[in-house]
PDB file of C-alpha atoms and ligand atoms in Angstrom:
ATOM      1  CA  MET A  25     107.996 132.593 102.415  1.00  0.00           C
ATOM      2  CA  ALA A  26     104.525 132.572 100.947  1.00  0.00           C
ATOM      3  CA  ASN A  27     104.268 128.809 101.345  1.00  0.00           C
ATOM      4  CA  GLY A  28     105.577 128.628 104.889  1.00  0.00           C
ATOM      5  CA  GLY A  29     102.205 127.484 106.176  1.00  0.00           C
ATOM      6  CA  LEU A  30     101.885 124.699 103.664  1.00  0.00           C
ATOM      7  CA  ALA A  31     105.409 123.509 104.287  1.00  0.00           C
ATOM      8  CA  ASN A  32     104.415 122.576 107.835  1.00  0.00           C
ATOM      9  CA  GLY A  33     101.523 120.278 107.146  1.00  0.00           C
ATOM     10  CA  GLY A  34     100.551 117.364 104.999  1.00  0.00           C
ATOM     11  CA  LEU A  35     102.272 115.005 102.660  1.00  0.00           C
ATOM     12  CA  LEU A  36     101.490 116.933  99.487  1.00  0.00           C
ATOM     13  CA  ALA A  37     100.170 120.431  98.996  1.00  0.00           C
ATOM     14  CA  VAL A  38      99.383 121.820  95.558  1.00  0.00           C
ATOM     15  CA  ASP A  39      98.810 125.542  95.862  1.00  0.00           C
ATOM     16  CA  GLY A  40      97.321 127.666  93.088  1.00  0.00           C
ATOM     17  CA  VAL A  41      99.010 125.794  90.261  1.00  0.00           C
ATOM     18  CA  VAL A  42      98.797 127.175  86.725  1.00  0.00           C
ATOM     19  CA  ALA A  43     100.123 124.896  83.971  1.00  0.00           C
ATOM     20  CA  GLY A  44      99.612 123.874  80.364  1.00  0.00           C
ATOM     21  CA  TYR A  45     101.311 122.742  77.202  1.00  0.00           C
ATOM     22  CA  GLY A  46     103.609 124.945  75.125  1.00  0.00           C
ATOM     23  CA  ALA A  47     102.374 128.377  74.119  1.00  0.00           C
ATOM     24  CA  ALA A  48      98.704 127.374  74.177  1.00  0.00           C
ATOM     25  CA  GLU A  49      96.228 128.599  76.757  1.00  0.00           C
ATOM     26  CA  GLN A  50      96.845 127.294  80.287  1.00  0.00           C
ATOM     27  CA  ILE A  51      94.941 124.119  81.133  1.00  0.00           C
ATOM     28  CA  LEU A  52      95.204 124.394  84.926  1.00  0.00           C
ATOM     29  CA  LYS A  53      94.065 127.859  85.928  1.00  0.00           C
ATOM     30  CA  GLY A  54      94.830 127.795  89.637  1.00  0.00           C
ATOM     31  CA  CYS A  55      94.393 124.349  91.193  1.00  0.00           C
ATOM     32  CA  SER A  56      94.909 123.508  94.826  1.00  0.00           C
ATOM     33  CA  LEU A  57      94.716 120.284  96.777  1.00  0.00           C
ATOM     34  CA  ARG A  58      96.316 118.539  99.680  1.00  0.00           C
ATOM     35  CA  ILE A  59      96.825 114.973 100.744  1.00  0.00           C
ATOM     36  CA  GLU A  60      97.714 113.806 104.223  1.00  0.00           C
ATOM     37  CA  ALA A  61      99.461 110.643 105.329  1.00  0.00           C
ATOM     38  CA  GLY A  62      97.160 107.636 105.111  1.00  0.00           C
ATOM     39  CA  GLU A  63      94.605 109.136 102.729  1.00  0.00           C
ATOM     40  CA  ILE A  64      93.086 108.010  99.447  1.00  0.00           C
ATOM     41  CA  VAL A  65      92.074 111.151  97.588  1.00  0.00           C
ATOM     42  CA  SER A  66      90.129 111.105  94.307  1.00  0.00           C
ATOM     43  CA  ILE A  67      90.003 113.763  91.634  1.00  0.00           C
ATOM     44  CA  ILE A  68      86.916 113.593  89.449  1.00  0.00           C
ATOM     45  CA  GLY A  69      85.581 115.855  86.741  1.00  0.00           C
ATOM     46  CA  PRO A  70      84.454 115.963  83.123  1.00  0.00           C
ATOM     47  CA  ASN A  71      86.639 114.904  80.204  1.00  0.00           C
ATOM     48  CA  GLY A  72      89.216 117.543  79.380  1.00  0.00           C
ATOM     49  CA  ALA A  73      88.942 119.215  82.804  1.00  0.00           C
ATOM     50  CA  GLY A  74      92.709 118.889  83.286  1.00  0.00           C
ATOM     51  CA  LYS A  75      92.803 115.911  85.672  1.00  0.00           C
ATOM     52  CA  SER A  76      95.644 114.132  83.853  1.00  0.00           C
ATOM     53  CA  THR A  77      97.476 117.439  83.460  1.00  0.00           C
ATOM     54  CA  LEU A  78      97.223 117.962  87.220  1.00  0.00           C
ATOM     55  CA  LEU A  79      98.715 114.533  87.961  1.00  0.00           C
ATOM     56  CA  LYS A  80     101.463 115.125  85.376  1.00  0.00           C
ATOM     57  CA  THR A  81     102.209 118.477  87.006  1.00  0.00           C
ATOM     58  CA  ILE A  82     102.488 116.799  90.409  1.00  0.00           C
ATOM     59  CA  ALA A  83     104.760 114.121  88.886  1.00  0.00           C
ATOM     60  CA  GLY A  84     106.968 116.814  87.318  1.00  0.00           C
ATOM     61  CA  LEU A  85     106.206 115.923  83.681  1.00  0.00           C
ATOM     62  CA  VAL A  86     104.462 119.257  83.095  1.00  0.00           C
ATOM     63  CA  SER A  87     105.939 122.313  84.810  1.00  0.00           C
ATOM     64  CA  ALA A  88     103.906 124.689  86.952  1.00  0.00           C
ATOM     65  CA  ARG A  89     104.063 128.270  85.656  1.00  0.00           C
ATOM     66  CA  GLU A  90     102.563 129.670  88.838  1.00  0.00           C
ATOM     67  CA  GLY A  91     101.861 128.264  92.255  1.00  0.00           C
ATOM     68  CA  ALA A  92     103.745 125.753  94.343  1.00  0.00           C
ATOM     69  CA  ILE A  93     104.019 122.026  94.921  1.00  0.00           C
ATOM     70  CA  ILE A  94     105.179 121.104  98.410  1.00  0.00           C
ATOM     71  CA  LEU A  95     106.060 117.509  99.157  1.00  0.00           C
ATOM     72  CA  ASN A  96     106.768 116.482 102.744  1.00  0.00           C
ATOM     73  CA  GLY A  97     107.635 120.064 103.574  1.00  0.00           C
ATOM     74  CA  ALA A  98     110.013 120.521 100.616  1.00  0.00           C
ATOM     75  CA  ASP A  99     109.221 122.892  97.762  1.00  0.00           C
ATOM     76  CA  VAL A 100     109.654 120.685  94.671  1.00  0.00           C
ATOM     77  CA  THR A 101     108.019 123.108  92.203  1.00  0.00           C
ATOM     78  CA  GLY A 102     111.246 123.634  90.273  1.00  0.00           C
ATOM     79  CA  GLN A 103     112.117 119.953  90.022  1.00  0.00           C
ATOM     80  CA  GLY A 104     111.585 117.647  87.078  1.00  0.00           C
ATOM     81  CA  ALA A 105     110.166 114.143  87.074  1.00  0.00           C
ATOM     82  CA  LEU A 106     113.356 112.481  88.332  1.00  0.00           C
ATOM     83  CA  GLY A 107     113.658 114.866  91.273  1.00  0.00           C
ATOM     84  CA  ARG A 108     110.006 114.280  92.172  1.00  0.00           C
ATOM     85  CA  ALA A 109     110.520 110.504  91.967  1.00  0.00           C
ATOM     86  CA  LYS A 110     113.505 110.840  94.303  1.00  0.00           C
ATOM     87  CA  HIS A 111     111.273 112.762  96.690  1.00  0.00           C
ATOM     88  CA  GLY A 112     108.857 109.830  96.724  1.00  0.00           C
ATOM     89  CA  ILE A 113     106.307 110.422  93.966  1.00  0.00           C
ATOM     90  CA  GLY A 114     105.266 107.273  92.096  1.00  0.00           C
ATOM     91  CA  PHE A 115     103.199 107.930  88.974  1.00  0.00           C
ATOM     92  CA  VAL A 116     101.102 105.461  86.959  1.00  0.00           C
ATOM     93  CA  PRO A 117     100.004 107.195  83.733  1.00  0.00           C
ATOM     94  CA  GLN A 118      96.619 106.731  82.113  1.00  0.00           C
ATOM     95  CA  GLU A 119      97.936 105.289  78.868  1.00  0.00           C
ATOM     96  CA  ARG A 120     100.912 103.268  77.662  1.00  0.00           C
ATOM     97  CA  ASN A 121     101.809 102.434  81.240  1.00  0.00           C
ATOM     98  CA  VAL A 122     103.458  99.072  80.530  1.00  0.00           C
ATOM     99  CA  PHE A 123     105.972  97.982  77.878  1.00  0.00           C
ATOM    100  CA  GLY A 124     104.006  95.422  75.891  1.00  0.00           C
ATOM    101  CA  ALA A 125     107.003  93.819  74.192  1.00  0.00           C
ATOM    102  CA  MET A 126     108.775  93.181  77.504  1.00  0.00           C
ATOM    103  CA  THR A 127     108.036  90.510  80.077  1.00  0.00           C
ATOM    104  CA  VAL A 128     106.369  91.224  83.404  1.00  0.00           C
ATOM    105  CA  ALA A 129     109.738  90.715  85.142  1.00  0.00           C
ATOM    106  CA  GLU A 130     111.479  93.124  82.756  1.00  0.00           C
ATOM    107  CA  ASN A 131     108.778  95.752  83.245  1.00  0.00           C
ATOM    108  CA  LEU A 132     109.348  95.595  87.013  1.00  0.00           C
ATOM    109  CA  GLU A 133     113.112  95.601  86.606  1.00  0.00           C
ATOM    110  CA  ILE A 134     113.297  98.778  84.515  1.00  0.00           C
ATOM    111  CA  SER A 135     110.873 100.533  86.866  1.00  0.00           C
ATOM    112  CA  GLY A 136     113.215 100.150  89.839  1.00  0.00           C
ATOM    113  CA  PHE A 137     115.663 102.711  88.505  1.00  0.00           C
ATOM    114  CA  GLN A 138     116.059 104.613  91.787  1.00  0.00           C
ATOM    115  CA  ASP A 139     117.564 101.684  93.644  1.00  0.00           C
ATOM    116  CA  PRO A 140     118.972  99.134  91.176  1.00  0.00           C
ATOM    117  CA  GLY A 141     120.348  97.161  94.127  1.00  0.00           C
ATOM    118  CA  LYS A 142     116.817  96.610  95.441  1.00  0.00           C
ATOM    119  CA  VAL A 143     115.175  95.432  92.221  1.00  0.00           C
ATOM    120  CA  ARG A 144     115.290  91.772  93.140  1.00  0.00           C
ATOM    121  CA  GLU A 145     113.985  92.202  96.673  1.00  0.00           C
ATOM    122  CA  ARG A 146     111.187  94.572  95.605  1.00  0.00           C
ATOM    123  CA  SER A 147     110.149  92.363  92.685  1.00  0.00           C
ATOM    124  CA  GLU A 148     109.856  89.427  95.093  1.00  0.00           C
ATOM    125  CA  GLU A 149     107.763  91.532  97.492  1.00  0.00           C
ATOM    126  CA  LEU A 150     105.462  92.479  94.627  1.00  0.00           C
ATOM    127  CA  TYR A 151     105.202  88.861  93.436  1.00  0.00           C
ATOM    128  CA  ALA A 152     104.178  87.918  96.979  1.00  0.00           C
ATOM    129  CA  ARG A 153     101.585  90.705  97.051  1.00  0.00           C
ATOM    130  CA  TYR A 154     100.296  89.955  93.538  1.00  0.00           C
ATOM    131  CA  PRO A 155     100.671  86.192  92.865  1.00  0.00           C
ATOM    132  CA  MET A 156      99.192  86.697  89.387  1.00  0.00           C
ATOM    133  CA  LEU A 157     102.328  88.680  88.458  1.00  0.00           C
ATOM    134  CA  ALA A 158     104.530  85.877  89.796  1.00  0.00           C
ATOM    135  CA  SER A 159     102.753  83.300  87.667  1.00  0.00           C
ATOM    136  CA  LYS A 160     103.072  85.580  84.604  1.00  0.00           C
ATOM    137  CA  ARG A 161     106.578  86.822  85.222  1.00  0.00           C
ATOM    138  CA  ARG A 162     107.909  85.473  81.915  1.00  0.00           C
ATOM    139  CA  ALA A 163     104.847  86.487  79.892  1.00  0.00           C
ATOM    140  CA  LEU A 164     104.981  89.516  77.612  1.00  0.00           C
ATOM    141  CA  ALA A 165     103.002  92.377  79.123  1.00  0.00           C
ATOM    142  CA  ARG A 166     100.874  92.658  75.978  1.00  0.00           C
ATOM    143  CA  THR A 167      99.445  89.186  76.638  1.00  0.00           C
ATOM    144  CA  LEU A 168      97.948  90.251  79.991  1.00  0.00           C
ATOM    145  CA  SER A 169      94.252  91.052  80.394  1.00  0.00           C
ATOM    146  CA  GLY A 170      93.303  94.687  81.006  1.00  0.00           C
ATOM    147  CA  GLY A 171      92.973  94.157  84.752  1.00  0.00           C
ATOM    148  CA  GLN A 172      96.270  92.261  84.962  1.00  0.00           C
ATOM    149  CA  ARG A 173      97.987  95.015  83.000  1.00  0.00           C
ATOM    150  CA  GLN A 174      96.765  97.646  85.462  1.00  0.00           C
ATOM    151  CA  ILE A 175      98.087  95.580  88.373  1.00  0.00           C
ATOM    152  CA  LEU A 176     101.441  95.415  86.578  1.00  0.00           C
ATOM    153  CA  ALA A 177     101.396  99.189  85.970  1.00  0.00           C
ATOM    154  CA  MET A 178     100.652  99.759  89.657  1.00  0.00           C
ATOM    155  CA  ALA A 179     103.419  97.343  90.684  1.00  0.00           C
ATOM    156  CA  MET A 180     105.815  99.241  88.401  1.00  0.00           C
ATOM    157  CA  GLY A 181     104.871 102.412  90.252  1.00  0.00           C
ATOM    158  CA  LEU A 182     105.720 100.671  93.531  1.00  0.00           C
ATOM    159  CA  MET A 183     109.208  99.551  92.479  1.00  0.00           C
ATOM    160  CA  ASN A 184     110.790 102.769  93.760  1.00  0.00           C
ATOM    161  CA  ALA A 185     109.005 102.457  97.129  1.00  0.00           C
ATOM    162  CA  PRO A 186     107.118 105.755  96.736  1.00  0.00           C
ATOM    163  CA  ALA A 187     105.771 107.862  99.603  1.00  0.00           C
ATOM    164  CA  LEU A 188     102.726 108.781  97.482  1.00  0.00           C
ATOM    165  CA  LEU A 189     101.254 106.922  94.519  1.00  0.00           C
ATOM    166  CA  LEU A 190      99.475 108.803  91.720  1.00  0.00           C
ATOM    167  CA  LEU A 191      97.062 106.707  89.642  1.00  0.00           C
ATOM    168  CA  ASP A 192      95.501 108.118  86.476  1.00  0.00           C
ATOM    169  CA  GLU A 193      92.233 106.308  85.679  1.00  0.00           C
ATOM    170  CA  PRO A 194      93.370 102.894  86.881  1.00  0.00           C
ATOM    171  CA  THR A 195      90.030 101.256  85.999  1.00  0.00           C
ATOM    172  CA  ALA A 196      89.616 102.790  82.514  1.00  0.00           C
ATOM    173  CA  GLY A 197      88.413 100.221  80.010  1.00  0.00           C
ATOM    174  CA  LEU A 198      88.042  97.417  82.570  1.00  0.00           C
ATOM    175  CA  SER A 199      84.966  95.224  83.004  1.00  0.00           C
ATOM    176  CA  PRO A 200      82.898  96.054  86.122  1.00  0.00           C
ATOM    177  CA  ARG A 201      84.285  92.939  87.813  1.00  0.00           C
ATOM    178  CA  ALA A 202      87.921  93.781  86.979  1.00  0.00           C
ATOM    179  CA  ALA A 203      87.359  97.404  88.040  1.00  0.00           C
ATOM    180  CA  GLU A 204      85.999  96.237  91.389  1.00  0.00           C
ATOM    181  CA  GLU A 205      89.017  93.967  91.905  1.00  0.00           C
ATOM    182  CA  LEU A 206      91.366  96.814  91.082  1.00  0.00           C
ATOM    183  CA  PHE A 207      89.610  99.122  93.554  1.00  0.00           C
ATOM    184  CA  GLU A 208      90.048  96.369  96.163  1.00  0.00           C
ATOM    185  CA  ALA A 209      93.770  96.193  95.369  1.00  0.00           C
ATOM    186  CA  ILE A 210      94.018  99.997  95.705  1.00  0.00           C
ATOM    187  CA  VAL A 211      92.260  99.948  99.092  1.00  0.00           C
ATOM    188  CA  ALA A 212      94.551  97.125 100.285  1.00  0.00           C
ATOM    189  CA  LEU A 213      97.616  99.095  99.255  1.00  0.00           C
ATOM    190  CA  ASN A 214      96.328 102.147 101.118  1.00  0.00           C
ATOM    191  CA  LYS A 215      95.526 100.064 104.219  1.00  0.00           C
ATOM    192  CA  ALA A 216      99.132  98.863 104.121  1.00  0.00           C
ATOM    193  CA  GLY A 217     100.097 102.504 104.649  1.00  0.00           C
ATOM    194  CA  LEU A 218     100.514 104.068 101.211  1.00  0.00           C
ATOM    195  CA  PRO A 219      98.766 107.381 100.492  1.00  0.00           C
ATOM    196  CA  ILE A 220      97.097 107.409  97.066  1.00  0.00           C
ATOM    197  CA  LEU A 221      95.926 110.229  94.814  1.00  0.00           C
ATOM    198  CA  MET A 222      93.847 108.973  91.901  1.00  0.00           C
ATOM    199  CA  VAL A 223      91.884 110.298  88.988  1.00  0.00           C
ATOM    200  CA  GLU A 224      88.788 108.246  88.180  1.00  0.00           C
ATOM    201  CA  GLN A 225      85.970 108.190  85.638  1.00  0.00           C
ATOM    202  CA  HIS A 226      84.104 105.735  87.860  1.00  0.00           C
ATOM    203  CA  ALA A 227      83.525 108.757  90.037  1.00  0.00           C
ATOM    204  CA  LEU A 228      81.015 107.492  92.573  1.00  0.00           C
ATOM    205  CA  GLU A 229      82.791 104.173  93.137  1.00  0.00           C
ATOM    206  CA  ALA A 230      86.074 106.018  93.574  1.00  0.00           C
ATOM    207  CA  LEU A 231      84.595 108.552  96.015  1.00  0.00           C
ATOM    208  CA  GLU A 232      83.067 105.765  98.078  1.00  0.00           C
ATOM    209  CA  ILE A 233      86.530 104.336  98.821  1.00  0.00           C
ATOM    210  CA  SER A 234      88.202 107.748  99.218  1.00  0.00           C
ATOM    211  CA  THR A 235      88.933 109.718 102.357  1.00  0.00           C
ATOM    212  CA  ARG A 236      88.332 112.915 100.392  1.00  0.00           C
ATOM    213  CA  GLY A 237      87.604 114.017  96.871  1.00  0.00           C
ATOM    214  CA  TYR A 238      88.018 117.012  94.597  1.00  0.00           C
ATOM    215  CA  VAL A 239      85.917 117.948  91.592  1.00  0.00           C
ATOM    216  CA  LEU A 240      87.911 119.661  88.867  1.00  0.00           C
ATOM    217  CA  VAL A 241      86.090 121.632  86.162  1.00  0.00           C
ATOM    218  CA  SER A 242      87.817 123.610  83.378  1.00  0.00           C
ATOM    219  CA  GLY A 243      91.157 123.622  85.166  1.00  0.00           C
ATOM    220  CA  ARG A 244      89.770 124.927  88.446  1.00  0.00           C
ATOM    221  CA  ASN A 245      88.669 123.450  91.749  1.00  0.00           C
ATOM    222  CA  SER A 246      84.917 123.155  91.810  1.00  0.00           C
ATOM    223  CA  ARG A 247      83.960 121.088  94.866  1.00  0.00           C
ATOM    224  CA  GLU A 248      85.746 119.233  97.619  1.00  0.00           C
ATOM    225  CA  GLY A 249      84.684 117.163 100.573  1.00  0.00           C
ATOM    226  CA  SER A 250      84.821 113.775 102.175  1.00  0.00           C
ATOM    227  CA  GLY A 251      84.572 110.946  99.628  1.00  0.00           C
ATOM    228  CA  PRO A 252      81.306 109.457 100.927  1.00  0.00           C
ATOM    229  CA  ALA A 253      79.708 112.929 101.331  1.00  0.00           C
ATOM    230  CA  LEU A 254      80.525 113.855  97.722  1.00  0.00           C
ATOM    231  CA  ALA A 255      79.315 110.448  96.502  1.00  0.00           C
ATOM    232  CA  ALA A 256      75.968 111.075  98.237  1.00  0.00           C
ATOM    233  CA  ASP A 257      75.653 114.681  97.024  1.00  0.00           C
ATOM    234  CA  PRO A 258      72.688 115.101  94.646  1.00  0.00           C
ATOM    235  CA  GLU A 259      74.553 117.562  92.396  1.00  0.00           C
ATOM    236  CA  ILE A 260      77.526 115.218  92.038  1.00  0.00           C
ATOM    237  CA  ARG A 261      75.215 112.258  91.402  1.00  0.00           C
ATOM    238  CA  ARG A 262      73.397 114.201  88.700  1.00  0.00           C
ATOM    239  CA  LEU A 263      76.691 115.191  87.038  1.00  0.00           C
ATOM    240  CA  PHE A 264      78.301 111.753  87.198  1.00  0.00           C
ATOM    241  CA  LEU A 265      75.339 109.438  86.894  1.00  0.00           C
ATOM    242  CA  GLY A 266      73.489 111.595  84.389  1.00  0.00           C
ATOM    243  CA  GLY A 267      70.293 110.930  86.349  1.00  0.00           C
TER     244      GLY A 267
HETATM  245  N1  LIG B  21     100.229 116.875  75.388  1.00  0.00           N
HETATM  246  C1  LIG B  21      99.272 117.804  75.227  1.00  0.00           C
HETATM  247  N2  LIG B  21      99.477 118.871  74.407  1.00  0.00           N
HETATM  248  C2  LIG B  21      98.528 119.825  74.257  1.00  0.00           C
HETATM  249  N3  LIG B  21      97.323 119.795  74.852  1.00  0.00           N
HETATM  250  C3  LIG B  21      97.061 118.758  75.680  1.00  0.00           C
HETATM  251  C4  LIG B  21      98.019 117.724  75.899  1.00  0.00           C
HETATM  252  N4  LIG B  21      97.475 116.827  76.771  1.00  0.00           N
HETATM  253  C5  LIG B  21      96.243 117.297  77.076  1.00  0.00           C
HETATM  254  N5  LIG B  21      95.998 118.447  76.411  1.00  0.00           N
HETATM  255  C6  LIG B  21      94.784 119.248  76.513  1.00  0.00           C
HETATM  256  O1  LIG B  21      94.594 119.637  77.860  1.00  0.00           O
HETATM  257  C7  LIG B  21      93.220 119.613  78.212  1.00  0.00           C
HETATM  258  C8  LIG B  21      93.050 118.799  79.479  1.00  0.00           C
HETATM  259  O2  LIG B  21      93.454 117.462  79.197  1.00  0.00           O
HETATM  260  P1  LIG B  21      93.608 116.372  80.339  1.00  0.00           P
HETATM  261  O3  LIG B  21      94.438 116.918  81.440  1.00  0.00           O
HETATM  262  O4  LIG B  21      94.067 115.131  79.669  1.00  0.00           O
HETATM  263  O5  LIG B  21      92.095 116.247  80.848  1.00  0.00           O
HETATM  264  P2  LIG B  21      91.352 115.077  81.632  1.00  0.00           P
HETATM  265  O6  LIG B  21      92.380 114.118  82.135  1.00  0.00           O
HETATM  266  O7  LIG B  21      90.600 115.777  82.723  1.00  0.00           O
HETATM  267  O8  LIG B  21      90.410 114.444  80.656  1.00  0.00           O
HETATM  268  C9  LIG B  21      92.468 119.069  77.008  1.00  0.00           C
HETATM  269  O9  LIG B  21      91.909 120.152  76.325  1.00  0.00           O
HETATM  270  C10 LIG B  21      93.545 118.404  76.184  1.00  0.00           C
HETATM  271  O10 LIG B  21      93.247 118.489  74.817  1.00  0.00           O
HETATM  272 MG1  LIG B  22      92.774 112.132  81.798  1.00  0.00          MG
END
């Protein structure tokens, strides 16, 4: 098998993936990445580069037309979103990631669809981890602040006890203070043992807390390296700081 090598190593391997929407031109034109147990990996790149499309392709919401997605040694390329979730992918989308008209408790409840018998226990674990959610459990999600909403969205992604969490621009639209707190929550989650693959507009801040990073440009890999090395790279700083 062409992917025999990939199947032996790493938590997730994305190998030469081509994907897009409908009959239009492909958005991802051959993307590859890997993530190992214990890592935080960031994907950065200009608007429209295909970062969200890449996460959706890994989550099984967009199908890969070429290439392979190998999760824990299993080829999941042909599986849809439910199959990927069963294999341990948790996905927090960039937009509309909570149900505003439902309470915090209800948002958690409906997110635990893999193991309905564990909803109570997992909700309690998440309330212990995020006391803010416990104090707001009967509040409608639309009444939460931006930062609180992102914590709820992340907690929803944790309800199925994923092996890998995908976060699409978790700090988008947050104040610098709220963004910093969210990054701290992401690092804490990773330190507790959860591998994380995130897309971030706050590129340098994200790279600084990442084991490794990838730069995606026009649907293709552009650069990759350790997070801190990319964050210190003059070319990356020029691109993402505009200075
Ligand atoms: N649902 C969709 N249908 C058609 N085109 C889409 C859809 N979502 C995104 N695109 C297009 O795909 C390209 C990449 O989008 P996206 O993956 O969201 O980029 P990024 O997250 O890097 O900003 C853009 O040109 C965008 O217009
Ligand atoms: Mg995006």
